[in-house]
Amino acid sequence: MYDKTVRRRRAVLVLLVVCSLILLTAYFGESPGSPLHSVQRGFLGVVSPVQDGASRALKPVRDLFGWFGDTLDAKKQRDELQKELQSARKEAIANAAAARDNVALQKLVKLDTQIGTDQMNPVTARVITRSPTLWYSTVSINKGTSSGVKVDQPVINGDGLVGTITAASGNSSIVTLITDHTSGVSALVNESGVAGVVQPAVGNPNDLLLQYIRRGDQIAVGQNVVTAGSKSARYESLFPPGIPVGRVTKVDNQELDVYQRVHVKPFAQLRKLDIVQVLTAPQGAATP
Amino acid sequence: MTAGGSTPKLVIRVVVLALGAALLEIVAVSQISVFGVNADLTPLVVMSIGLLTGSVSGAAAGFGMGLFLDLALVQTLGLQSLIYTVIGYAAGRIRELRDPQGAIVPLAAGAVATAIATIGYSIVQFLLGVDAPVSFLLVRDILTTIVFNTVLAVPVFAVARRWLTPALPDDPARRRRRAYTTGGLSPLSRA
């Protein structure tokens, strides 16, 4: 009787571990359109209404806990914003003169460099779930293919770039954040035009790395990083040009390294996403 | 499932507990940040199920809960289910081998379960290949989450016990111990 119980217990463990390993191996080797991915999208379509309902019902609870955290953060943010306001005032004076020149130049070359996201058919969506792991990789939103959302479309919020759509079902989609380890965004420093690729520092949602910047390129702390958009017909970017990504916080310039390592703090607060926009017709980006 | 066998009532209660906890985690708890991290109830619930019902049901509940998370969050299938199977089985074996009764047991088991969940997830991610650089803050966040979850382990275990106890089959070893400690089989009471 005892032997039978032990054998059954071990058999169940082995069976479950083997099932997990088979799923892991099969899923990892599959392309995004394959059966396991389809099952996952189907499941997402089924559970997303439940998740959406539960998310709405529990919003007051989240807000209550969020209020405590926000109050603690508010003082620190106020001090930081006061400093930013002072420097922004100085910049605004300098920018006013530059803006006049810019308008004149735009008229001359008939070039509209505005981002104009309102012309990219933005679909506003609410974040309904968040991956509980520490890798800050995905969130799900309550808009899907029925609203025109498709895989590879860029996602932004009021602060800047958030990520891309990596899976979409009827009424929900998965957004892979720019802090996911698979993410890479072609970007440039707005002030100097120096281009690189923004990658995450996995585990730290407040630090992105602008990679492949040559040592000779001049980059200063406080400069802004925006998406580069389409630069090559062969390797088109998924993102339209000019979407704010973040601000340079630190430049590592080691003597032995070929490239500089530029640290960028993302504008979007990826821990506190609530409302986002999916750009369903991103102009100047690769068509998803 | 347990030493005394499973009942349909117990299976239903385990399923409801696992699904409810997984939903609560992804729609609410994961969005509440405290000291920069969020609590993860799911390994605590799997640990509690294992500690209360045994290794087989713990492993099965862990596998099911992990699979649900992998499917609902469109993550790599099999990743969480593998880790949670191990947690559920290990917690169940603790019950079967030692059957500890101390108040510190869920605390310690919760810390170990969270450590297995967070470190195991990171190790498997590394094995599958990570192109991007990894921040040292990940280590800090793992440690903070373990501490945070350890504090939550006791109330989570208490809720799980309250929910599952009415459906648990009566365990003779437990009944003997309970009777002894409450005086039922005490030599003093017989004297």
Short mmCIF file of C-alpha atoms in Angstrom, two decimals:
data_model
loop_
_atom_site.label_atom_id
_atom_site.label_comp_id
_atom_site.label_asym_id
_atom_site.label_seq_id
_atom_site.Cartn_x
_atom_site.Cartn_y
_atom_site.Cartn_z
CA MET A 1 0.00 0.00 0.00
CA TYR A 2 2.84 2.34 0.98
CA ASP A 3 4.85 1.43 -2.15
CA LYS A 4 1.81 2.08 -4.32
CA THR A 5 1.32 5.54 -2.80
CA VAL A 6 5.00 6.40 -3.27
CA ARG A 7 4.97 5.18 -6.87
CA ARG A 8 1.83 7.15 -7.64
CA ARG A 9 3.24 10.31 -6.06
CA ARG A 10 6.48 10.07 -8.02
CA ALA A 11 4.64 9.25 -11.24
CA VAL A 12 2.45 12.35 -10.89
CA LEU A 13 5.47 14.57 -10.25
CA VAL A 14 7.40 13.15 -13.22
CA LEU A 15 4.32 13.46 -15.44
CA LEU A 16 3.72 17.12 -14.54
CA VAL A 17 7.40 18.08 -14.90
CA VAL A 18 7.63 16.29 -18.25
CA CYS A 19 4.43 18.04 -19.43
CA SER A 20 5.90 21.40 -18.44
CA LEU A 21 9.18 20.68 -20.22
CA ILE A 22 7.39 19.52 -23.37
CA LEU A 23 5.27 22.70 -23.37
CA LEU A 24 8.37 24.84 -22.76
CA THR A 25 10.36 23.22 -25.54
CA ALA A 26 7.50 23.19 -28.04
CA TYR A 27 6.50 26.79 -27.33
CA PHE A 28 10.04 28.10 -27.47
CA GLY A 29 10.69 26.53 -30.85
CA GLU A 30 7.40 27.64 -32.40
CA SER A 31 6.69 30.62 -34.60
CA PRO A 32 4.08 33.16 -33.39
CA GLY A 33 1.39 31.76 -35.73
CA SER A 34 1.72 28.16 -34.58
CA PRO A 35 -0.86 26.03 -32.66
CA LEU A 36 0.31 26.68 -29.08
CA HIS A 37 0.37 30.43 -29.69
CA SER A 38 -3.12 30.17 -31.22
CA VAL A 39 -4.36 28.30 -28.15
CA GLN A 40 -2.86 31.03 -25.97
CA ARG A 41 -4.56 33.78 -27.98
CA GLY A 42 -7.86 31.86 -27.81
CA PHE A 43 -7.52 31.50 -24.04
CA LEU A 44 -6.74 35.21 -23.75
CA GLY A 45 -9.92 35.96 -25.68
CA VAL A 46 -11.95 33.81 -23.29
CA VAL A 47 -10.51 35.08 -19.99
CA SER A 48 -10.05 38.74 -20.92
CA PRO A 49 -13.74 39.68 -20.27
CA VAL A 50 -13.43 38.07 -16.82
CA GLN A 51 -10.16 39.91 -16.21
CA ASP A 52 -11.66 43.17 -17.42
CA GLY A 53 -14.67 42.79 -15.10
CA ALA A 54 -12.50 41.85 -12.13
CA SER A 55 -10.13 44.72 -12.91
CA ARG A 56 -13.01 47.22 -12.89
CA ALA A 57 -14.44 45.78 -9.67
CA LEU A 58 -11.08 45.91 -7.89
CA LYS A 59 -10.09 49.37 -9.13
CA PRO A 60 -11.17 51.09 -5.87
CA VAL A 61 -8.94 48.69 -3.89
CA ARG A 62 -5.99 49.39 -6.20
CA ASP A 63 -6.63 53.12 -5.97
CA LEU A 64 -6.75 52.98 -2.16
CA PHE A 65 -3.36 51.25 -1.92
CA GLY A 66 -2.06 53.45 -4.72
CA TRP A 67 -3.07 56.55 -2.76
CA PHE A 68 -0.76 55.64 0.14
CA GLY A 69 2.17 55.05 -2.21
CA ASP A 70 1.43 58.19 -4.21
CA THR A 71 1.34 60.35 -1.08
CA LEU A 72 4.77 59.10 -0.06
CA ASP A 73 6.14 59.75 -3.54
CA ALA A 74 4.45 63.14 -3.92
CA LYS A 75 6.91 65.14 -1.81
CA LYS A 76 9.92 63.76 -3.63
CA GLN A 77 8.28 64.38 -6.99
CA ARG A 78 7.39 67.97 -6.01
CA ASP A 79 11.04 68.78 -5.25
CA GLU A 80 12.17 67.21 -8.50
CA LEU A 81 9.51 69.04 -10.48
CA GLN A 82 10.46 72.38 -8.94
CA LYS A 83 14.02 71.87 -10.13
CA GLU A 84 12.80 70.81 -13.56
CA LEU A 85 10.54 73.85 -13.72
CA GLN A 86 13.46 76.18 -13.10
CA SER A 87 15.54 74.63 -15.86
CA ALA A 88 12.49 74.42 -18.15
CA ARG A 89 11.92 78.16 -17.80
CA LYS A 90 15.45 78.85 -18.97
CA GLU A 91 15.04 76.39 -21.84
CA ALA A 92 11.67 77.90 -22.80
CA ILE A 93 13.22 81.32 -23.30
CA ALA A 94 15.93 79.85 -25.52
CA ASN A 95 13.43 77.65 -27.34
CA ALA A 96 11.11 80.56 -28.19
CA ALA A 97 13.78 82.05 -30.40
CA ALA A 98 14.62 78.66 -31.89
CA ALA A 99 10.92 77.96 -32.54
CA ARG A 100 10.58 81.13 -34.63
CA ASP A 101 13.53 80.03 -36.75
CA ASN A 102 12.10 76.54 -36.97
CA VAL A 103 8.71 77.71 -38.27
CA ALA A 104 10.42 79.74 -40.94
CA LEU A 105 12.61 76.81 -41.96
CA GLN A 106 9.67 74.41 -42.07
CA LYS A 107 7.84 76.74 -44.38
CA LEU A 108 10.90 76.86 -46.55
CA VAL A 109 11.33 73.15 -46.99
CA LYS A 110 7.62 72.32 -46.58
CA LEU A 111 8.46 69.71 -43.99
CA ASP A 112 6.11 68.84 -41.19
CA THR A 113 8.12 67.35 -38.39
CA GLN A 114 5.28 67.24 -35.93
CA ILE A 115 4.64 63.81 -34.46
CA GLY A 116 0.90 64.17 -35.01
CA THR A 117 -0.14 61.02 -33.22
CA ASP A 118 -3.77 62.10 -33.53
CA GLN A 119 -3.48 61.28 -37.22
CA MET A 120 -2.27 57.76 -36.50
CA ASN A 121 -5.71 56.42 -35.50
CA PRO A 122 -4.90 56.10 -31.82
CA VAL A 123 -7.05 53.61 -29.92
CA THR A 124 -7.31 54.44 -26.24
CA ALA A 125 -7.19 51.41 -23.95
CA ARG A 126 -7.05 50.61 -20.27
CA VAL A 127 -4.48 48.32 -18.66
CA ILE A 128 -6.36 45.38 -17.16
CA THR A 129 -3.64 43.01 -16.03
CA ARG A 130 0.05 43.13 -15.37
CA SER A 131 2.63 40.35 -15.39
CA PRO A 132 3.44 39.63 -11.73
CA THR A 133 7.08 38.77 -12.41
CA LEU A 134 9.93 41.15 -11.62
CA TRP A 135 10.96 41.41 -15.26
CA TYR A 136 8.48 44.22 -16.09
CA SER A 137 7.69 42.52 -19.35
CA THR A 138 4.02 42.65 -20.28
CA VAL A 139 0.66 44.19 -19.53
CA SER A 140 -2.67 43.40 -21.12
CA ILE A 141 -5.13 46.00 -22.35
CA ASN A 142 -8.88 45.91 -22.97
CA LYS A 143 -8.77 46.59 -26.73
CA GLY A 144 -8.07 44.01 -29.39
CA THR A 145 -8.53 43.17 -33.03
CA SER A 146 -12.19 44.30 -32.93
CA SER A 147 -10.87 47.87 -32.34
CA GLY A 148 -8.27 47.62 -35.08
CA VAL A 149 -5.38 46.63 -32.84
CA LYS A 150 -2.81 44.39 -34.50
CA VAL A 151 0.49 42.78 -33.57
CA ASP A 152 3.57 45.06 -33.79
CA GLN A 153 1.66 48.32 -33.42
CA PRO A 154 3.35 50.86 -31.12
CA VAL A 155 1.82 51.73 -27.74
CA ILE A 156 2.26 55.11 -26.04
CA ASN A 157 0.82 57.01 -23.11
CA GLY A 158 0.76 60.69 -22.23
CA ASP A 159 4.42 60.60 -21.22
CA GLY A 160 6.00 58.70 -24.09
CA LEU A 161 6.70 55.29 -25.60
CA VAL A 162 5.38 52.28 -23.68
CA GLY A 163 5.93 49.25 -25.93
CA THR A 164 4.47 47.22 -28.77
CA ILE A 165 1.54 44.88 -29.24
CA THR A 166 2.78 41.28 -29.30
CA ALA A 167 -0.51 39.38 -29.17
CA ALA A 168 -4.04 40.43 -29.97
CA SER A 169 -7.38 38.69 -29.56
CA GLY A 170 -10.90 40.02 -30.11
CA ASN A 171 -11.21 42.30 -27.11
CA SER A 172 -7.79 42.34 -25.50
CA SER A 173 -4.13 42.52 -26.39
CA ILE A 174 -0.76 41.96 -24.79
CA VAL A 175 1.67 44.87 -24.75
CA THR A 176 5.34 43.96 -24.45
CA LEU A 177 6.93 46.87 -22.61
CA ILE A 178 10.15 48.58 -23.67
CA THR A 179 11.64 47.14 -20.45
CA ASP A 180 11.20 43.55 -21.70
CA HIS A 181 14.49 41.86 -22.53
CA THR A 182 13.38 41.18 -26.10
CA SER A 183 12.72 44.88 -26.75
CA GLY A 184 14.93 47.09 -28.92
CA VAL A 185 13.91 50.52 -30.21
CA SER A 186 15.87 52.51 -32.78
CA ALA A 187 16.17 55.96 -31.27
CA LEU A 188 18.15 59.16 -31.45
CA VAL A 189 19.16 61.93 -29.13
CA ASN A 190 16.86 64.80 -30.04
CA GLU A 191 19.35 67.59 -29.46
CA SER A 192 22.29 66.09 -31.38
CA GLY A 193 20.73 63.55 -33.72
CA VAL A 194 23.08 60.79 -32.50
CA ALA A 195 21.34 57.47 -33.19
CA GLY A 196 21.41 54.17 -31.32
CA VAL A 197 19.22 51.36 -30.05
CA VAL A 198 17.33 51.61 -26.75
CA GLN A 199 17.45 48.37 -24.79
CA PRO A 200 16.31 47.65 -21.24
CA ALA A 201 18.47 47.04 -18.21
CA VAL A 202 16.46 43.95 -17.19
CA GLY A 203 14.99 44.26 -13.71
CA ASN A 204 15.14 48.05 -13.54
CA PRO A 205 12.08 49.74 -15.06
CA ASN A 206 13.61 53.18 -14.57
CA ASP A 207 16.76 52.56 -16.57
CA LEU A 208 17.07 52.00 -20.31
CA LEU A 209 20.36 51.82 -22.20
CA LEU A 210 20.99 53.66 -25.45
CA GLN A 211 23.42 51.24 -27.05
CA TYR A 212 25.90 51.43 -29.95
CA ILE A 213 26.84 55.09 -29.47
CA ARG A 214 30.42 55.70 -30.60
CA ARG A 215 32.81 57.19 -28.07
CA GLY A 216 33.32 60.34 -30.07
CA ASP A 217 29.63 61.29 -30.13
CA GLN A 218 28.76 64.09 -27.75
CA ILE A 219 25.87 63.26 -25.44
CA ALA A 220 25.03 65.19 -22.28
CA VAL A 221 22.91 64.40 -19.25
CA GLY A 222 19.42 65.93 -19.59
CA GLN A 223 19.13 65.47 -23.34
CA ASN A 224 15.98 63.81 -24.66
CA VAL A 225 15.80 60.54 -26.54
CA VAL A 226 13.07 60.02 -29.15
CA THR A 227 12.23 57.22 -31.57
CA ALA A 228 14.19 57.38 -34.80
CA GLY A 229 11.41 55.98 -36.98
CA SER A 230 12.03 54.57 -40.43
CA LYS A 231 15.55 55.15 -41.57
CA SER A 232 16.09 52.22 -43.85
CA ALA A 233 13.79 50.70 -46.44
CA ARG A 234 15.20 47.28 -45.61
CA TYR A 235 14.94 47.38 -41.83
CA GLU A 236 12.01 49.64 -41.12
CA SER A 237 11.27 50.63 -37.55
CA LEU A 238 7.93 49.69 -36.00
CA PHE A 239 7.75 53.12 -34.39
CA PRO A 240 6.99 56.45 -36.03
CA PRO A 241 9.73 59.05 -35.58
CA GLY A 242 9.71 61.59 -32.77
CA ILE A 243 7.91 59.71 -29.98
CA PRO A 244 9.57 60.67 -26.67
CA VAL A 245 11.32 57.72 -25.05
CA GLY A 246 13.23 59.19 -22.11
CA ARG A 247 15.89 61.52 -20.78
CA VAL A 248 19.64 60.87 -20.55
CA THR A 249 20.61 60.40 -16.88
CA LYS A 250 24.18 59.15 -17.13
CA VAL A 251 26.87 58.55 -19.74
CA ASP A 252 29.43 55.78 -19.12
CA ASN A 253 32.50 56.43 -21.22
CA GLN A 254 34.98 53.70 -20.37
CA GLU A 255 38.33 54.09 -22.09
CA LEU A 256 38.52 50.50 -23.28
CA ASP A 257 35.00 50.32 -24.69
CA VAL A 258 34.27 51.00 -28.35
CA TYR A 259 30.83 52.34 -27.53
CA GLN A 260 29.53 54.65 -24.86
CA ARG A 261 26.83 53.32 -22.56
CA VAL A 262 24.10 55.94 -22.23
CA HIS A 263 21.56 55.50 -19.43
CA VAL A 264 18.07 56.79 -20.19
CA LYS A 265 15.20 57.19 -17.74
CA PRO A 266 11.94 56.45 -19.58
CA PHE A 267 9.33 59.20 -19.58
CA ALA A 268 6.50 56.70 -19.22
CA GLN A 269 6.08 55.39 -15.69
CA LEU A 270 5.89 51.73 -16.57
CA ARG A 271 5.01 50.64 -13.04
CA LYS A 272 1.92 52.84 -13.03
CA LEU A 273 0.33 52.39 -16.42
CA ASP A 274 -3.40 52.90 -16.50
CA ILE A 275 -4.49 54.44 -19.79
CA VAL A 276 -2.48 53.88 -22.99
CA GLN A 277 -2.94 54.51 -26.69
CA VAL A 278 -2.27 52.07 -29.51
CA LEU A 279 -1.21 53.77 -32.75
CA THR A 280 -3.10 51.66 -35.27
CA ALA A 281 -1.83 53.62 -38.29
CA PRO A 282 1.71 54.67 -37.35
CA GLN A 283 2.93 56.95 -40.10
CA GLY A 284 6.60 56.77 -40.90
CA ALA A 285 6.87 53.34 -39.35
CA ALA A 286 6.81 49.87 -40.84
CA THR A 287 3.23 48.77 -41.55
CA PRO A 288 2.39 46.02 -39.05
CA MET B 1 -4.78 13.27 -3.56
CA THR B 2 -4.01 13.50 0.09
CA ALA B 3 -2.96 10.83 2.49
CA GLY B 4 -6.54 10.14 3.18
CA GLY B 5 -7.69 10.44 -0.42
CA SER B 6 -9.28 13.33 -2.27
CA THR B 7 -12.92 14.21 -2.52
CA PRO B 8 -14.70 16.06 -5.32
CA LYS B 9 -15.46 18.80 -2.78
CA LEU B 10 -11.76 19.25 -2.04
CA VAL B 11 -10.86 19.31 -5.74
CA ILE B 12 -13.47 22.00 -6.39
CA ARG B 13 -12.25 24.07 -3.46
CA VAL B 14 -8.61 23.78 -4.59
CA VAL B 15 -9.54 24.82 -8.15
CA VAL B 16 -11.61 27.79 -6.92
CA LEU B 17 -8.82 28.91 -4.58
CA ALA B 18 -6.11 28.61 -7.25
CA LEU B 19 -8.10 30.39 -9.98
CA GLY B 20 -9.35 33.10 -7.62
CA ALA B 21 -5.83 33.78 -6.35
CA ALA B 22 -4.37 33.88 -9.87
CA LEU B 23 -7.06 36.33 -11.05
CA LEU B 24 -6.67 38.51 -7.94
CA GLU B 25 -2.92 38.58 -8.47
CA ILE B 26 -2.95 39.64 -12.12
CA VAL B 27 -5.82 42.16 -11.95
CA ALA B 28 -5.09 43.81 -8.59
CA VAL B 29 -2.14 42.76 -6.46
CA SER B 30 0.44 42.96 -9.25
CA GLN B 31 -0.58 46.58 -9.85
CA ILE B 32 -0.02 47.68 -6.26
CA SER B 33 3.59 48.66 -5.76
CA VAL B 34 5.10 48.83 -2.26
CA PHE B 35 8.78 49.86 -1.93
CA GLY B 36 9.09 49.43 -5.67
CA VAL B 37 7.90 45.83 -5.80
CA ASN B 38 4.56 44.06 -5.75
CA ALA B 39 3.53 41.03 -3.73
CA ASP B 40 3.11 37.74 -5.56
CA LEU B 41 0.33 35.73 -3.96
CA THR B 42 0.51 32.83 -6.39
CA PRO B 43 3.54 30.94 -4.95
CA LEU B 44 2.09 31.47 -1.46
CA VAL B 45 -1.23 29.93 -2.47
CA VAL B 46 0.48 26.96 -4.14
CA MET B 47 2.61 26.51 -1.03
CA SER B 48 -0.48 26.67 1.18
CA ILE B 49 -2.34 24.10 -0.92
CA GLY B 50 0.69 21.78 -0.76
CA LEU B 51 1.09 22.20 3.00
CA LEU B 52 -2.61 21.54 3.62
CA THR B 53 -3.42 18.79 1.13
CA GLY B 54 -0.19 16.96 0.30
CA SER B 55 2.37 16.61 -2.44
CA VAL B 56 0.25 15.21 -5.28
CA SER B 57 -2.53 17.79 -5.02
CA GLY B 58 0.09 20.49 -4.35
CA ALA B 59 1.96 19.60 -7.53
CA ALA B 60 -1.26 19.37 -9.54
CA ALA B 61 -2.52 22.71 -8.24
CA GLY B 62 0.89 24.28 -8.93
CA PHE B 63 0.90 22.94 -12.48
CA GLY B 64 -2.64 24.17 -13.14
CA MET B 65 -2.07 27.59 -11.64
CA GLY B 66 1.20 28.03 -13.52
CA LEU B 67 -0.43 27.00 -16.78
CA PHE B 68 -3.28 29.45 -16.18
CA LEU B 69 -0.77 32.30 -15.63
CA ASP B 70 1.25 31.31 -18.70
CA LEU B 71 -1.88 31.27 -20.84
CA ALA B 72 -3.54 34.40 -19.43
CA LEU B 73 -0.36 36.51 -19.57
CA VAL B 74 0.82 35.09 -22.93
CA GLN B 75 4.14 34.05 -21.42
CA THR B 76 6.35 31.14 -22.44
CA LEU B 77 4.11 28.10 -21.90
CA GLY B 78 5.33 25.64 -19.31
CA LEU B 79 7.62 28.09 -17.50
CA GLN B 80 5.49 28.98 -14.49
CA SER B 81 3.83 25.56 -14.44
CA LEU B 82 7.23 23.88 -14.05
CA ILE B 83 8.26 26.15 -11.19
CA TYR B 84 4.91 25.99 -9.39
CA THR B 85 4.77 22.19 -9.73
CA VAL B 86 8.05 22.02 -7.82
CA ILE B 87 6.78 24.45 -5.14
CA GLY B 88 3.49 22.55 -4.63
CA TYR B 89 5.22 19.19 -4.50
CA ALA B 90 7.93 20.38 -2.08
CA ALA B 91 5.37 21.96 0.27
CA GLY B 92 3.31 18.77 0.19
CA ARG B 93 6.34 16.63 1.01
CA ILE B 94 7.06 18.81 4.06
CA ARG B 95 3.57 18.03 5.30
CA GLU B 96 3.87 14.30 4.59
CA LEU B 97 7.31 13.88 6.13
CA ARG B 98 7.23 16.24 9.10
CA ASP B 99 3.67 17.57 9.36
CA PRO B 100 4.92 20.66 11.18
CA GLN B 101 2.39 22.57 13.28
CA GLY B 102 4.36 25.66 14.35
CA ALA B 103 3.19 29.15 13.46
CA ILE B 104 6.55 29.79 11.83
CA VAL B 105 6.04 27.02 9.23
CA PRO B 106 3.93 29.02 6.72
CA LEU B 107 6.32 31.95 7.21
CA ALA B 108 9.41 29.91 6.35
CA ALA B 109 7.65 27.92 3.63
CA GLY B 110 6.34 31.19 2.10
CA ALA B 111 9.86 32.65 1.97
CA VAL B 112 11.28 29.50 0.35
CA ALA B 113 8.36 29.26 -2.11
CA THR B 114 8.83 32.89 -3.18
CA ALA B 115 12.58 32.39 -3.49
CA ILE B 116 12.03 29.34 -5.72
CA ALA B 117 9.44 31.26 -7.81
CA THR B 118 11.49 34.44 -8.36
CA ILE B 119 14.96 32.92 -8.66
CA GLY B 120 13.67 29.93 -10.63
CA TYR B 121 11.88 32.21 -13.09
CA SER B 122 15.04 34.26 -13.60
CA ILE B 123 17.23 31.15 -14.05
CA VAL B 124 14.88 29.65 -16.65
CA GLN B 125 14.73 33.01 -18.47
CA PHE B 126 18.54 33.07 -18.58
CA LEU B 127 18.61 29.49 -19.84
CA LEU B 128 16.19 30.45 -22.62
CA GLY B 129 18.45 33.35 -23.58
CA VAL B 130 18.49 37.00 -22.56
CA ASP B 131 20.07 39.41 -25.01
CA ALA B 132 19.68 42.55 -22.92
CA PRO B 133 21.92 43.48 -19.98
CA VAL B 134 20.51 42.64 -16.57
CA SER B 135 20.34 45.25 -13.82
CA PHE B 136 21.64 44.56 -10.32
CA LEU B 137 18.31 45.94 -9.11
CA LEU B 138 16.73 42.62 -10.12
CA VAL B 139 18.57 40.99 -7.18
CA ARG B 140 17.38 43.73 -4.83
CA ASP B 141 13.80 43.37 -6.08
CA ILE B 142 13.94 39.58 -5.66
CA LEU B 143 15.07 39.98 -2.05
CA THR B 144 12.45 42.66 -1.34
CA THR B 145 9.71 40.47 -2.83
CA ILE B 146 10.82 37.52 -0.69
CA VAL B 147 10.64 39.67 2.46
CA PHE B 148 7.28 41.16 1.42
CA ASN B 149 5.81 37.74 0.60
CA THR B 150 7.13 36.25 3.84
CA VAL B 151 5.06 38.79 5.75
CA LEU B 152 2.00 37.92 3.65
CA ALA B 153 2.51 34.15 3.94
CA VAL B 154 0.75 33.84 7.32
CA PRO B 155 -2.54 35.56 6.33
CA VAL B 156 -2.56 33.81 2.94
CA PHE B 157 -2.03 30.43 4.62
CA ALA B 158 -4.76 31.24 7.17
CA VAL B 159 -7.26 32.08 4.40
CA ALA B 160 -6.32 28.94 2.45
CA ARG B 161 -6.67 26.77 5.57
CA ARG B 162 -10.05 28.28 6.41
CA TRP B 163 -11.25 27.63 2.86
CA LEU B 164 -9.87 24.09 2.50
CA THR B 165 -10.30 22.63 6.00
CA PRO B 166 -14.04 21.77 5.67
CA ALA B 167 -13.21 19.61 2.65
CA LEU B 168 -10.04 17.97 3.98
CA PRO B 169 -10.37 14.26 4.81
CA ASP B 170 -9.81 13.46 8.46
CA ASP B 171 -6.19 12.45 8.97
CA PRO B 172 -5.78 9.80 11.72
CA ALA B 173 -2.33 11.08 12.72
CA ARG B 174 -3.66 14.60 13.14
CA ARG B 175 -6.71 13.40 15.02
CA ARG B 176 -4.50 11.50 17.49
CA ARG B 177 -2.27 14.52 18.01
CA ARG B 178 -5.23 16.87 18.42
CA ALA B 179 -6.84 14.55 20.93
CA TYR B 180 -3.58 14.23 22.84
CA THR B 181 -2.89 17.95 23.01
CA THR B 182 -6.46 18.73 24.03
CA GLY B 183 -6.40 16.09 26.74
CA GLY B 184 -8.45 13.40 25.03
CA LEU B 185 -5.71 10.76 25.11
CA SER B 186 -3.55 12.28 27.81
CA PRO B 187 -2.33 9.89 30.50
CA LEU B 188 -3.33 12.51 33.03
CA SER B 189 -6.91 12.54 31.84
CA ARG B 190 -7.07 8.75 32.07
CA ALA B 191 -5.69 8.67 35.59
#
